[in-house]
Coordinates of C-alpha atoms and ligand atoms in Angstrom, one line a residue:
M3 CA 9.0 4.3 15.3
S4 CA 10.7 1.7 17.5
K5 CA 14.3 2.3 18.6
N6 CA 15.5 -1.2 17.5
E7 CA 14.5 -0.7 13.9
E8 CA 17.6 -1.3 11.8
A9 CA 19.2 1.7 10.1
P10 CA 18.9 1.5 6.3
P11 CA 22.0 0.6 4.4
L12 CA 24.0 3.3 2.8
D13 CA 22.5 3.3 -0.7
F14 CA 23.8 5.5 -3.5
I15 CA 21.4 8.3 -2.7
R16 CA 22.4 8.3 1.0
Q17 CA 26.0 8.4 -0.1
I18 CA 25.4 11.4 -2.3
V19 CA 23.6 13.2 0.5
A20 CA 26.4 12.3 3.0
N21 CA 29.0 13.7 0.5
D22 CA 27.1 16.8 -0.1
L23 CA 26.7 17.4 3.6
A24 CA 30.4 16.8 4.1
T25 CA 31.4 19.3 1.3
G26 CA 28.9 21.9 2.3
K27 CA 27.1 21.8 -1.0
H28 CA 23.5 23.1 -0.7
G29 CA 24.6 25.0 2.4
G30 CA 25.2 21.9 4.4
K31 CA 21.5 21.1 4.6
V32 CA 19.3 18.3 3.4
V33 CA 15.7 19.1 2.4
T34 CA 13.7 16.5 0.6
R35 CA 10.0 16.2 -0.4
F36 CA 7.4 13.6 -1.1
P37 CA 5.4 15.0 -4.0
P38 CA 2.2 12.9 -4.6
E39 CA -0.3 13.9 -7.2
P40 CA -3.7 13.8 -5.4
N41 CA -5.3 11.7 -8.0
G42 CA -5.6 8.4 -6.1
F43 CA -4.7 6.6 -2.9
L44 CA -1.1 5.9 -2.1
H45 CA 0.3 2.4 -2.8
I46 CA 3.2 0.3 -1.7
G47 CA 5.4 2.0 -4.4
H48 CA 4.8 5.3 -2.7
A49 CA 5.8 3.8 0.6
K50 CA 9.2 3.2 -0.9
S51 CA 9.4 6.9 -1.9
I52 CA 8.1 8.0 1.5
C53 CA 10.5 5.9 3.5
L54 CA 13.4 7.2 1.3
N55 CA 12.5 10.9 1.4
F56 CA 11.4 11.1 5.1
G57 CA 14.1 8.6 6.1
V58 CA 16.9 10.6 4.6
A59 CA 15.6 13.8 6.2
R60 CA 15.3 12.1 9.6
E61 CA 18.7 10.4 9.5
N62 CA 20.5 13.7 9.1
A63 CA 20.6 16.4 11.8
G64 CA 18.4 19.4 10.7
G65 CA 17.0 17.4 7.8
Q66 CA 13.5 18.3 6.6
C67 CA 11.0 16.5 4.3
N68 CA 8.1 18.4 2.9
L69 CA 4.8 16.9 1.9
R70 CA 3.9 18.6 -1.4
F71 CA 0.8 17.9 -3.4
D72 CA 1.6 18.1 -7.0
D73 CA -1.8 19.4 -8.0
T74 CA -1.4 20.7 -11.5
N75 CA -4.2 18.6 -13.1
P76 CA -7.5 19.7 -11.5
L77 CA -9.5 17.3 -13.8
K78 CA -8.1 14.2 -12.0
E79 CA -7.7 15.4 -8.5
E80 CA -9.9 15.5 -5.4
D81 CA -9.9 16.5 -1.8
L82 CA -10.7 12.9 -0.8
Y83 CA -7.3 11.9 -2.1
I84 CA -5.5 14.7 -0.2
Q85 CA -7.0 13.5 3.0
S86 CA -6.2 9.9 2.4
I87 CA -2.6 10.8 1.5
R88 CA -2.1 12.7 4.8
T89 CA -3.6 9.9 6.8
D90 CA -1.4 7.3 5.1
V91 CA 1.9 9.2 5.4
K92 CA 1.2 9.8 9.1
W93 CA 0.1 6.2 9.7
L94 CA 3.4 5.0 8.2
G95 CA 5.1 6.9 11.0
F96 CA 6.3 10.1 9.2
D97 CA 5.8 13.7 10.0
W98 CA 6.1 16.7 7.7
Q99 CA 5.6 19.1 10.7
E100 CA 4.6 22.5 9.3
H101 CA 5.9 21.7 5.8
M102 CA 2.8 20.7 3.9
Y103 CA 2.5 22.5 0.6
Y104 CA 0.6 22.5 -2.7
A105 CA 2.1 23.2 -6.1
S106 CA -1.0 25.3 -6.4
D107 CA 0.4 27.6 -3.7
Y108 CA 2.8 28.7 -6.3
F109 CA 0.4 29.3 -9.2
E110 CA 1.1 33.1 -9.0
P111 CA 4.9 32.9 -9.0
L112 CA 4.8 30.1 -11.6
Y113 CA 2.8 32.4 -13.8
Q114 CA 5.2 35.3 -13.2
F115 CA 8.1 33.1 -14.1
G116 CA 6.2 32.2 -17.3
E117 CA 6.1 35.9 -18.2
R118 CA 9.7 36.2 -17.5
L119 CA 10.7 33.3 -19.7
I120 CA 8.7 35.0 -22.5
Q121 CA 10.4 38.3 -22.0
D122 CA 13.8 36.6 -22.0
G123 CA 13.0 34.9 -25.3
H124 CA 12.8 31.4 -23.7
A125 CA 9.1 30.8 -24.2
F126 CA 6.4 31.6 -26.8
I127 CA 2.7 31.3 -27.3
C128 CA 1.9 28.5 -29.8
E129 CA -1.3 28.0 -31.8
L130 CA -0.7 24.5 -32.9
N131 CA -3.5 22.1 -31.7
V132 CA -2.8 18.8 -30.1
E133 CA -2.7 16.9 -33.3
Q134 CA -0.5 19.3 -35.1
M135 CA 1.8 19.4 -32.1
R136 CA 2.2 15.7 -32.2
E137 CA 3.0 15.9 -35.9
Y138 CA 5.6 18.6 -35.4
R139 CA 7.2 16.8 -32.5
G140 CA 9.0 14.2 -34.6
T141 CA 9.9 10.7 -33.4
L142 CA 12.8 9.0 -31.5
T143 CA 14.7 8.7 -34.8
E144 CA 13.6 11.9 -36.6
P145 CA 14.0 15.5 -35.4
G146 CA 10.9 17.6 -34.9
R147 CA 9.9 20.8 -36.8
E148 CA 9.7 24.2 -35.3
S149 CA 6.3 25.7 -34.7
P150 CA 5.4 28.5 -37.1
W151 CA 4.7 30.6 -34.0
R152 CA 8.1 30.0 -32.5
N153 CA 9.5 33.3 -33.6
R154 CA 6.6 35.6 -32.8
S155 CA 7.7 38.6 -30.8
S156 CA 8.0 38.4 -27.0
Q157 CA 5.6 41.3 -26.8
E158 CA 2.9 39.4 -28.8
S159 CA 3.4 36.3 -26.7
L160 CA 3.3 38.2 -23.5
G161 CA 0.0 39.9 -24.5
L162 CA -1.5 36.5 -25.4
F163 CA -0.3 34.9 -22.2
R164 CA -2.0 37.6 -20.2
R165 CA -5.2 37.2 -22.2
M166 CA -5.0 33.4 -21.6
R167 CA -4.9 34.1 -17.9
A168 CA -7.8 36.5 -18.2
G169 CA -10.0 33.7 -19.6
E170 CA -10.4 35.2 -23.1
F171 CA -9.8 31.9 -25.0
P172 CA -11.3 28.5 -25.2
E173 CA -9.3 25.4 -24.2
G174 CA -6.8 24.3 -26.8
R175 CA -6.6 27.6 -28.5
Y176 CA -3.1 28.5 -27.2
T177 CA -0.3 27.0 -25.2
L178 CA 2.8 28.4 -23.7
R179 CA 5.9 26.5 -24.8
A180 CA 9.5 26.6 -23.7
K181 CA 11.8 27.5 -26.6
I182 CA 14.5 24.8 -26.4
D183 CA 15.5 22.6 -29.4
M184 CA 13.2 20.8 -31.8
A185 CA 16.2 18.7 -33.0
S186 CA 17.1 17.5 -29.5
P187 CA 17.4 13.7 -29.3
N188 CA 15.5 14.0 -26.1
I189 CA 11.8 14.5 -27.0
N190 CA 11.2 16.2 -23.7
M191 CA 13.4 19.1 -24.9
R192 CA 11.5 19.7 -28.1
D193 CA 9.8 22.9 -27.0
P194 CA 7.6 21.3 -24.3
V195 CA 4.3 22.9 -23.4
I196 CA 4.5 24.5 -20.0
Y197 CA 1.0 26.1 -19.7
R198 CA -2.3 25.1 -21.1
I199 CA -5.8 26.6 -21.0
L200 CA -8.2 24.5 -18.8
H201 CA -11.5 26.0 -17.7
A202 CA -11.6 23.8 -14.7
H203 CA -12.4 24.3 -11.0
H204 CA -9.5 23.4 -8.9
H205 CA -9.8 21.8 -5.4
Q206 CA -7.5 24.3 -3.8
T207 CA -7.7 27.5 -5.9
G208 CA -11.3 27.3 -7.0
D209 CA -12.1 29.2 -10.1
Q210 CA -9.2 31.6 -9.8
W211 CA -7.2 30.1 -12.7
C212 CA -8.1 28.9 -16.2
I213 CA -4.6 28.2 -17.2
Y214 CA -2.5 25.5 -15.5
P215 CA 1.2 24.8 -15.6
T216 CA 2.4 21.3 -16.7
Y217 CA 4.0 18.9 -14.2
D218 CA 7.5 19.4 -15.6
Y219 CA 7.3 23.1 -15.3
A220 CA 5.7 23.3 -11.9
H221 CA 7.7 20.5 -10.3
C222 CA 11.3 21.9 -10.6
I223 CA 10.2 25.4 -9.7
S224 CA 8.2 24.2 -6.7
D225 CA 11.3 22.3 -5.6
A226 CA 13.4 25.4 -5.9
L227 CA 10.9 27.6 -4.1
E228 CA 10.9 25.3 -1.2
G229 CA 14.7 25.1 -1.0
I230 CA 14.8 21.4 -1.7
T231 CA 18.3 20.1 -1.9
H232 CA 17.8 16.6 -3.3
S233 CA 14.8 16.0 -5.5
L234 CA 14.4 12.2 -5.4
C235 CA 12.2 10.6 -8.1
T236 CA 11.8 7.4 -10.0
L237 CA 13.8 6.5 -13.1
E238 CA 11.2 7.4 -15.7
F239 CA 12.0 11.0 -14.9
E240 CA 15.6 10.6 -15.9
D241 CA 14.8 11.9 -19.4
H242 CA 13.1 14.9 -17.9
R243 CA 16.1 15.9 -15.9
P244 CA 17.6 18.0 -18.7
L245 CA 14.3 20.0 -18.8
Y246 CA 14.3 20.3 -15.0
D247 CA 17.8 21.8 -15.2
W248 CA 17.0 23.9 -18.2
I249 CA 14.1 25.6 -16.6
L250 CA 16.0 26.3 -13.3
D251 CA 19.0 27.5 -15.2
R252 CA 16.8 30.1 -17.1
L253 CA 15.4 31.2 -13.7
E254 CA 18.7 31.3 -11.9
G255 CA 18.8 34.2 -9.4
V256 CA 15.0 34.3 -9.3
V257 CA 14.0 31.1 -7.7
G258 CA 16.7 31.0 -5.1
C259 CA 18.3 27.6 -5.5
H260 CA 18.9 24.7 -7.9
P261 CA 18.0 21.3 -6.4
Q262 CA 19.6 18.2 -7.7
Q263 CA 17.3 15.6 -9.2
I264 CA 18.4 12.0 -8.5
E265 CA 16.5 9.0 -9.9
F266 CA 16.1 5.6 -8.4
S267 CA 14.1 2.5 -9.7
R268 CA 10.5 2.2 -8.9
L269 CA 9.1 -0.7 -7.0
V270 CA 7.1 -3.2 -9.0
M271 CA 5.6 -6.1 -7.2
E272 CA 4.5 -9.6 -8.3
Y273 CA 0.8 -10.3 -8.8
T274 CA -0.2 -6.7 -8.4
V275 CA -0.2 -3.3 -10.2
V276 CA 1.3 -0.1 -8.8
S277 CA -0.2 2.6 -10.8
K278 CA -3.0 4.9 -9.5
R279 CA -4.6 4.9 -12.9
K280 CA -4.9 1.1 -12.9
L281 CA -5.9 1.0 -9.2
N282 CA -8.6 3.6 -10.0
A283 CA -9.9 1.4 -12.8
L284 CA -10.2 -1.5 -10.4
V285 CA -12.1 0.6 -8.0
R286 CA -14.5 1.9 -10.7
S287 CA -15.1 -1.5 -12.1
G288 CA -16.3 -2.7 -8.7
V289 CA -14.1 -5.8 -8.6
V290 CA -12.8 -4.5 -5.3
D291 CA -14.4 -3.0 -2.3
G292 CA -12.9 0.4 -2.8
W293 CA -9.3 1.7 -2.5
D294 CA -9.0 0.1 0.8
D295 CA -10.0 -3.4 -0.2
P296 CA -7.6 -5.8 1.6
R297 CA -6.4 -7.2 -1.7
M298 CA -5.3 -3.8 -3.0
P299 CA -1.6 -2.9 -2.8
T300 CA -2.6 0.5 -1.4
I301 CA -1.4 1.7 2.0
S302 CA -5.1 1.8 3.1
G303 CA -5.7 -1.7 1.7
L304 CA -2.6 -3.1 3.5
R305 CA -3.7 -1.4 6.7
R306 CA -7.2 -3.0 6.4
R307 CA -5.6 -6.3 5.7
G308 CA -3.6 -6.1 8.9
Y309 CA -0.2 -4.9 7.8
T310 CA 1.5 -2.7 10.3
P311 CA 3.6 0.5 9.6
A312 CA 6.7 -1.2 11.0
A313 CA 6.3 -4.1 8.6
I314 CA 5.9 -1.8 5.6
R315 CA 8.9 0.2 6.7
E316 CA 10.9 -3.0 7.1
F317 CA 9.9 -4.1 3.7
C318 CA 11.2 -0.8 2.2
R319 CA 14.4 -1.2 4.1
R320 CA 14.9 -4.7 2.8
I321 CA 14.2 -3.8 -0.9
G322 CA 16.7 -1.0 -0.7
I323 CA 17.3 1.9 -3.1
S324 CA 19.2 1.5 -6.4
K325 CA 18.9 2.1 -10.1
T326 CA 18.4 -1.5 -11.1
P327 CA 14.9 -2.8 -11.7
N328 CA 13.1 -3.4 -8.4
N329 CA 10.8 -6.3 -9.1
V330 CA 9.9 -7.8 -5.8
E331 CA 8.3 -11.1 -4.9
L332 CA 5.1 -11.0 -2.8
S333 CA 6.7 -13.4 -0.4
L334 CA 9.1 -10.7 0.7
L335 CA 6.3 -8.4 1.8
E336 CA 4.6 -11.3 3.5
S337 CA 7.7 -12.3 5.4
C338 CA 8.0 -8.8 6.8
I339 CA 4.5 -8.8 8.2
R340 CA 4.9 -12.3 9.6
D341 CA 8.1 -11.4 11.4
D342 CA 6.4 -8.4 13.0
L343 CA 3.2 -10.2 14.0
E344 CA 5.0 -13.3 15.2
Q345 CA 6.4 -11.1 17.9
H346 CA 3.5 -8.7 18.6
A347 CA 0.2 -10.3 17.8
P348 CA -1.7 -11.9 20.7
R349 CA -2.7 -15.5 20.1
A350 CA -6.3 -16.6 20.1
M351 CA -8.3 -19.5 18.7
A352 CA -10.7 -19.6 15.8
V353 CA -12.4 -22.6 14.1
L354 CA -12.9 -21.8 10.5
D355 CA -14.9 -24.9 9.5
P356 CA -16.5 -26.2 12.8
L357 CA -17.2 -29.8 13.6
K358 CA -19.1 -30.4 16.8
V359 CA -17.6 -32.7 19.4
V360 CA -19.4 -33.9 22.6
I361 CA -17.0 -34.8 25.4
T362 CA -19.1 -37.5 27.0
T363 CA -16.9 -37.6 30.1
V364 CA -17.7 -33.9 30.9
D365 CA -21.0 -33.1 32.7
P366 CA -23.5 -31.0 30.8
D367 CA -23.2 -28.1 33.3
H368 CA -19.4 -28.2 33.7
C369 CA -17.5 -25.0 32.9
Q370 CA -13.9 -24.9 33.9
A371 CA -11.7 -21.9 33.2
L372 CA -8.4 -22.9 31.7
T373 CA -5.6 -20.4 31.4
A374 CA -4.1 -19.7 28.0
A375 CA -1.1 -17.5 27.5
N376 CA -1.6 -14.7 25.0
H377 CA 1.9 -15.1 23.6
P378 CA 4.1 -18.2 24.1
Q379 CA 7.4 -16.1 24.4
N380 CA 6.1 -13.0 25.8
P381 CA 4.5 -13.3 29.3
E382 CA 3.9 -9.5 29.5
M383 CA 1.1 -10.0 27.0
G384 CA -0.8 -11.8 29.8
S385 CA -3.3 -14.6 29.5
R386 CA -6.9 -15.3 29.1
S387 CA -9.4 -18.0 30.0
L388 CA -10.7 -20.7 27.8
Y389 CA -13.7 -22.6 29.0
W390 CA -13.6 -26.4 29.1
M391 CA -17.2 -27.6 28.6
R392 CA -19.0 -30.7 27.3
E393 CA -19.6 -29.4 23.8
I394 CA -16.8 -28.1 21.7
F395 CA -15.9 -27.3 18.1
I396 CA -12.9 -28.6 16.3
E397 CA -11.7 -27.9 12.8
R398 CA -13.4 -30.3 10.4
E399 CA -10.2 -31.0 8.6
D400 CA -8.5 -32.1 11.9
F401 CA -10.7 -35.2 11.9
A402 CA -10.3 -38.0 9.3
E403 CA -12.2 -41.2 9.1
N404 CA -9.8 -42.6 6.6
P405 CA -6.6 -40.8 7.4
P406 CA -3.8 -40.4 4.9
K407 CA -0.4 -41.6 6.0
Q408 CA 1.3 -39.3 8.5
F409 CA -2.0 -37.9 9.6
K410 CA -1.3 -36.8 13.2
R411 CA -4.7 -35.5 14.2
L412 CA -8.0 -37.1 15.3
V413 CA -9.1 -40.4 13.9
P414 CA -11.7 -42.9 15.1
G415 CA -10.4 -44.6 18.2
G416 CA -7.3 -42.3 18.2
E417 CA -6.2 -39.6 20.5
V418 CA -5.2 -35.9 20.1
R419 CA -4.3 -33.1 22.4
L420 CA -6.5 -30.0 22.6
R421 CA -4.4 -26.9 22.8
H422 CA -4.3 -25.5 26.3
A423 CA -6.5 -28.4 27.5
Y424 CA -6.7 -32.2 27.6
V425 CA -6.1 -35.2 25.5
I426 CA -9.3 -36.6 24.0
R427 CA -10.1 -39.9 22.3
C428 CA -12.6 -40.3 19.5
D429 CA -15.1 -43.0 20.6
E430 CA -17.9 -42.6 18.1
V431 CA -18.6 -40.9 14.8
I432 CA -22.2 -39.7 14.2
K433 CA -23.2 -39.5 10.5
D434 CA -26.1 -38.3 8.5
P435 CA -27.8 -41.6 7.5
A436 CA -28.7 -40.3 4.1
S437 CA -25.5 -38.6 2.9
G438 CA -22.9 -40.2 5.2
A439 CA -21.6 -36.8 6.1
V440 CA -19.9 -36.6 9.6
L441 CA -22.3 -34.6 11.8
E442 CA -20.7 -34.9 15.2
L443 CA -18.0 -36.8 17.2
R444 CA -18.4 -38.4 20.6
C445 CA -15.1 -38.2 22.5
S446 CA -13.8 -38.9 26.0
H447 CA -11.1 -36.9 27.8
D448 CA -8.2 -38.1 30.0
P449 CA -8.4 -35.9 33.1
N450 CA -4.7 -36.4 33.9
T451 CA -3.5 -34.7 30.8
L452 CA -4.3 -31.0 31.5
H453 CA -1.2 -29.1 30.2
A454 CA 0.8 -32.4 30.3
N455 CA 1.2 -35.3 27.9
P456 CA 0.5 -38.8 29.2
T457 CA 3.6 -40.8 30.1
D458 CA 2.3 -44.3 29.2
R459 CA 1.6 -43.5 25.5
K460 CA 2.5 -41.1 22.8
V461 CA -0.1 -38.5 21.6
K462 CA 1.3 -36.8 18.6
G463 CA -1.1 -34.2 17.3
V464 CA -2.3 -30.9 18.9
I465 CA -5.3 -29.2 17.5
H466 CA -7.2 -26.0 18.4
W467 CA -10.8 -26.0 19.6
L468 CA -13.5 -23.7 21.1
P469 CA -16.4 -24.4 23.5
V470 CA -19.7 -24.2 21.7
Q471 CA -21.4 -22.0 24.2
R472 CA -18.6 -19.6 25.0
S473 CA -17.5 -18.8 21.5
R474 CA -18.9 -16.5 18.9
Q475 CA -19.9 -16.9 15.3
A476 CA -17.8 -14.8 12.9
E477 CA -17.1 -14.2 9.3
I478 CA -13.6 -14.7 8.1
R479 CA -12.4 -13.4 4.7
C480 CA -9.4 -15.2 3.2
Y481 CA -7.5 -13.6 0.3
E482 CA -5.4 -14.7 -2.5
T483 CA -3.7 -12.5 -5.0
L484 CA -6.0 -10.2 -6.9
F485 CA -4.4 -11.1 -10.2
N486 CA -3.8 -14.5 -11.6
T487 CA -0.6 -13.6 -13.4
P488 CA 2.7 -12.6 -11.8
N489 CA 3.1 -9.6 -14.2
P490 CA -0.4 -8.0 -14.6
D491 CA 1.2 -4.6 -15.3
E492 CA 2.6 -6.0 -18.6
A493 CA -0.5 -7.9 -19.5
W494 CA -3.0 -5.1 -18.6
Q495 CA -4.8 -3.7 -21.6
G496 CA -7.4 -1.0 -21.1
E497 CA -10.8 -2.3 -20.2
D498 CA -9.7 -5.9 -20.8
F499 CA -7.9 -6.2 -17.5
M500 CA -10.9 -8.1 -16.0
R501 CA -9.6 -11.3 -17.6
L502 CA -6.5 -11.0 -15.4
I503 CA -8.5 -11.0 -12.1
N504 CA -8.1 -14.1 -10.0
P505 CA -11.7 -15.4 -9.4
N506 CA -10.6 -16.9 -6.1
S507 CA -9.1 -13.8 -4.7
L508 CA -11.7 -13.5 -2.0
Q509 CA -13.2 -16.5 -0.1
I510 CA -15.8 -15.7 2.6
L511 CA -16.2 -18.2 5.4
S512 CA -19.3 -17.1 7.2
H513 CA -19.8 -19.8 9.9
C514 CA -16.5 -19.6 11.7
R515 CA -16.2 -19.5 15.5
I516 CA -13.9 -17.2 17.4
E517 CA -13.1 -17.0 21.1
E518 CA -15.7 -15.1 23.1
G519 CA -14.8 -11.4 23.5
L520 CA -12.6 -11.0 20.4
Q521 CA -15.6 -9.2 18.7
N522 CA -15.3 -6.3 21.1
S523 CA -11.6 -5.6 20.2
P524 CA -11.0 -2.2 18.5
A525 CA -11.2 -2.4 14.7
G526 CA -7.9 -3.2 13.2
T527 CA -6.8 -5.5 16.1
I528 CA -4.7 -8.3 14.8
F529 CA -4.6 -11.8 16.3
Q530 CA -2.7 -14.9 15.5
F531 CA -5.4 -17.5 15.2
E532 CA -3.4 -20.5 16.3
R533 CA -2.5 -22.9 13.4
Q534 CA -4.3 -20.6 10.9
G535 CA -2.4 -17.4 10.5
Y536 CA -2.9 -13.7 11.3
F537 CA -6.2 -12.1 11.2
C538 CA -7.3 -8.5 11.5
L539 CA -10.7 -7.3 12.7
D540 CA -12.1 -5.4 9.7
S541 CA -12.5 -1.7 10.1
K542 CA -15.3 -1.3 7.5
H543 CA -17.8 -4.1 7.9
A544 CA -17.3 -5.6 11.3
T545 CA -19.8 -5.0 14.2
A546 CA -19.8 -6.6 17.7
E547 CA -22.9 -8.5 16.5
R548 CA -21.3 -9.6 13.3
P549 CA -17.6 -9.7 13.6
V550 CA -15.6 -9.9 10.3
F551 CA -11.9 -10.8 10.2
N552 CA -9.5 -10.4 7.3
R553 CA -6.8 -12.9 6.9
T554 CA -3.6 -10.9 6.8
V555 CA -1.2 -13.8 6.0
G556 CA -0.9 -17.5 6.7
L557 CA 1.6 -19.0 9.1
R558 CA 4.8 -20.6 8.1
D559 CA 4.0 -24.3 7.9
S560 CA 6.5 -25.3 10.5
W561 CA 3.8 -24.7 13.1
G562 CA 3.1 -28.3 13.9
K563 CA 6.7 -29.1 14.7
Q564 CA 7.1 -26.1 17.1
Q565 CA 3.9 -26.4 19.1
N566 CA 3.6 -30.0 20.1
K567 CA 5.3 -29.7 23.4
G568 CA 2.6 -30.9 25.7
D569 CA 0.4 -27.8 25.5
Ligands
ATP603 P1 1.3 6.4 -10.3 O1 1.7 5.8 -11.6 O2 0.9 5.4 -9.3 O3 0.3 7.5 -10.4 P2 3.1 8.4 -9.9 O4 4.6 8.4 -10.0 O5 2.4 9.1 -11.0 O6 2.6 7.0 -9.7 P3 2.9 10.4 -7.9 O7 1.8 10.7 -7.0 O8 3.4 11.3 -8.9 O9 2.6 9.0 -8.6 O10 4.1 9.9 -7.0 C1 4.7 10.5 -5.9 C2 6.1 10.1 -5.7 O11 6.1 8.7 -5.4 C3 6.9 10.3 -6.9 O12 8.1 10.9 -6.5 C4 7.1 9.0 -7.5 O13 8.3 8.9 -8.2 C5 7.0 8.1 -6.3 N1 6.5 6.8 -6.7 C6 5.4 6.5 -7.4 N2 5.3 5.2 -7.7 C7 6.4 4.6 -7.2 C8 6.9 3.3 -7.2 N3 6.2 2.3 -7.7 N4 8.1 3.0 -6.6 C9 8.8 4.0 -6.0 N5 8.4 5.3 -6.0 C10 7.2 5.6 -6.6
MG604 MG1 2.5 11.2 -11.4

């Protein structure tokens, strides 16, 4: 992480932490955790939580942040997701050191605490099935009803709990429920289930268990066992906090400490969804090229698209932490990556839609190396050679036979500057006799204009170009938003989400030209293709024979004004 990265503002969570450290609450320590459920790849919303949890730990001397996999639902979890989460957290620039844990590490103590809750009269074995339980639960306006099994003896519950663990019963036959308050206005407190029977293989514990704790039960105890001081989570857990505290209060003196749960608003972004369930549905439907499709808001998708860890961290810094809804415009994310790449991406040239130009004033065997700086403001980034030859490509849209007003590029009889090279004049337009399509231009160059504008006349436009022979063919993939509506999360309905997909979200340009040599760059290298935007060499489909670039983001459109300074 670079030194000049700005410190995050003192949001309400950082203020609480600072106060707690000052007063010595929690023993003057700060221990946080990032607790993903390994049921999908991480997305930009998780980045917010990662930057907060690891950030708070890093900013305070002696701080620690654990990576904990909340793996209480073996049916939805996979090792593949665990590996991807580790990769993504590291890539974002954070380090859990030796503190990587699994909630499943605590299955034995969690079970023991379950026995204890039963013995203390705080939990019971229930025989209601799912449907009955729903019926008994009540609604937001009506209290629930107590289970007929609620007052069975602790001895009986304990015996059944042990037999549940021993695998004597089928799924759904029994549950362990906390004995709290069926009349509570908070539905989470109406005797929630804390253990269920699940004859499922678990990615970490194998076939050792056939009963699994619920998230609410496992989470608070895992936090306490790890000595977490501040358990930071998103606002939808606010209504779960009384349960979090209730469980830990019942186990006081046994679990060691009582972390403080603090909620902040979750990140929601325009034109995308941030829910692993929905992202999983996109992957399964095949509309995207996996979790790391460059249109996905996943960390791996953003990486493949060309986003840098610094840009994502900067985005998280700019959105901040609060309790107010955090609905963010896509342009904020884009401006973070532009600001980073503007400084750090080497410049290169690419022609997306090539039009051949023959420079009649250049000999057929002429090949002159011209020097082009890799970055206009940063000489340390060095320079490279571009080869001035008789046949070149320019962008088809940089030529217009019947130019609109204000068109500053090449027109019949007009002049334009070629970036890093000469001024050329268009002398002849060669067309397909049948269709009238422009096939080729014949131009002449002014040899006195290398890196300098002529003094006797004004040449306004500057365009990019590439030599035909010393350039390479490449595929360039341009992306738009995956969804055609700014709030797909709201409009999303089950399998029907396909109607929300933007049919133009991927445009493949397969006959582009790039500067010679770029195809040999390491996968993931990002260039600014001058006048076009930022492009990242794809890490999945690119080969040296068939380079593929992903457009990360376009340029600000002020380019033309900035660049026409004689080169
Ligand atoms: P999803 O709906 O994508 O599955 P989740 O909250 O169930 O999200 P978890 O794996 O449980 O996913 O999340 C790990 C941590 O990341 C949690 O602390 C959660 O609050 C946080 N988190 C998840 N999504 C967001 C978001 N959009 N904004 C901020 N934090 C988030
Ligand atoms: Mg979750």
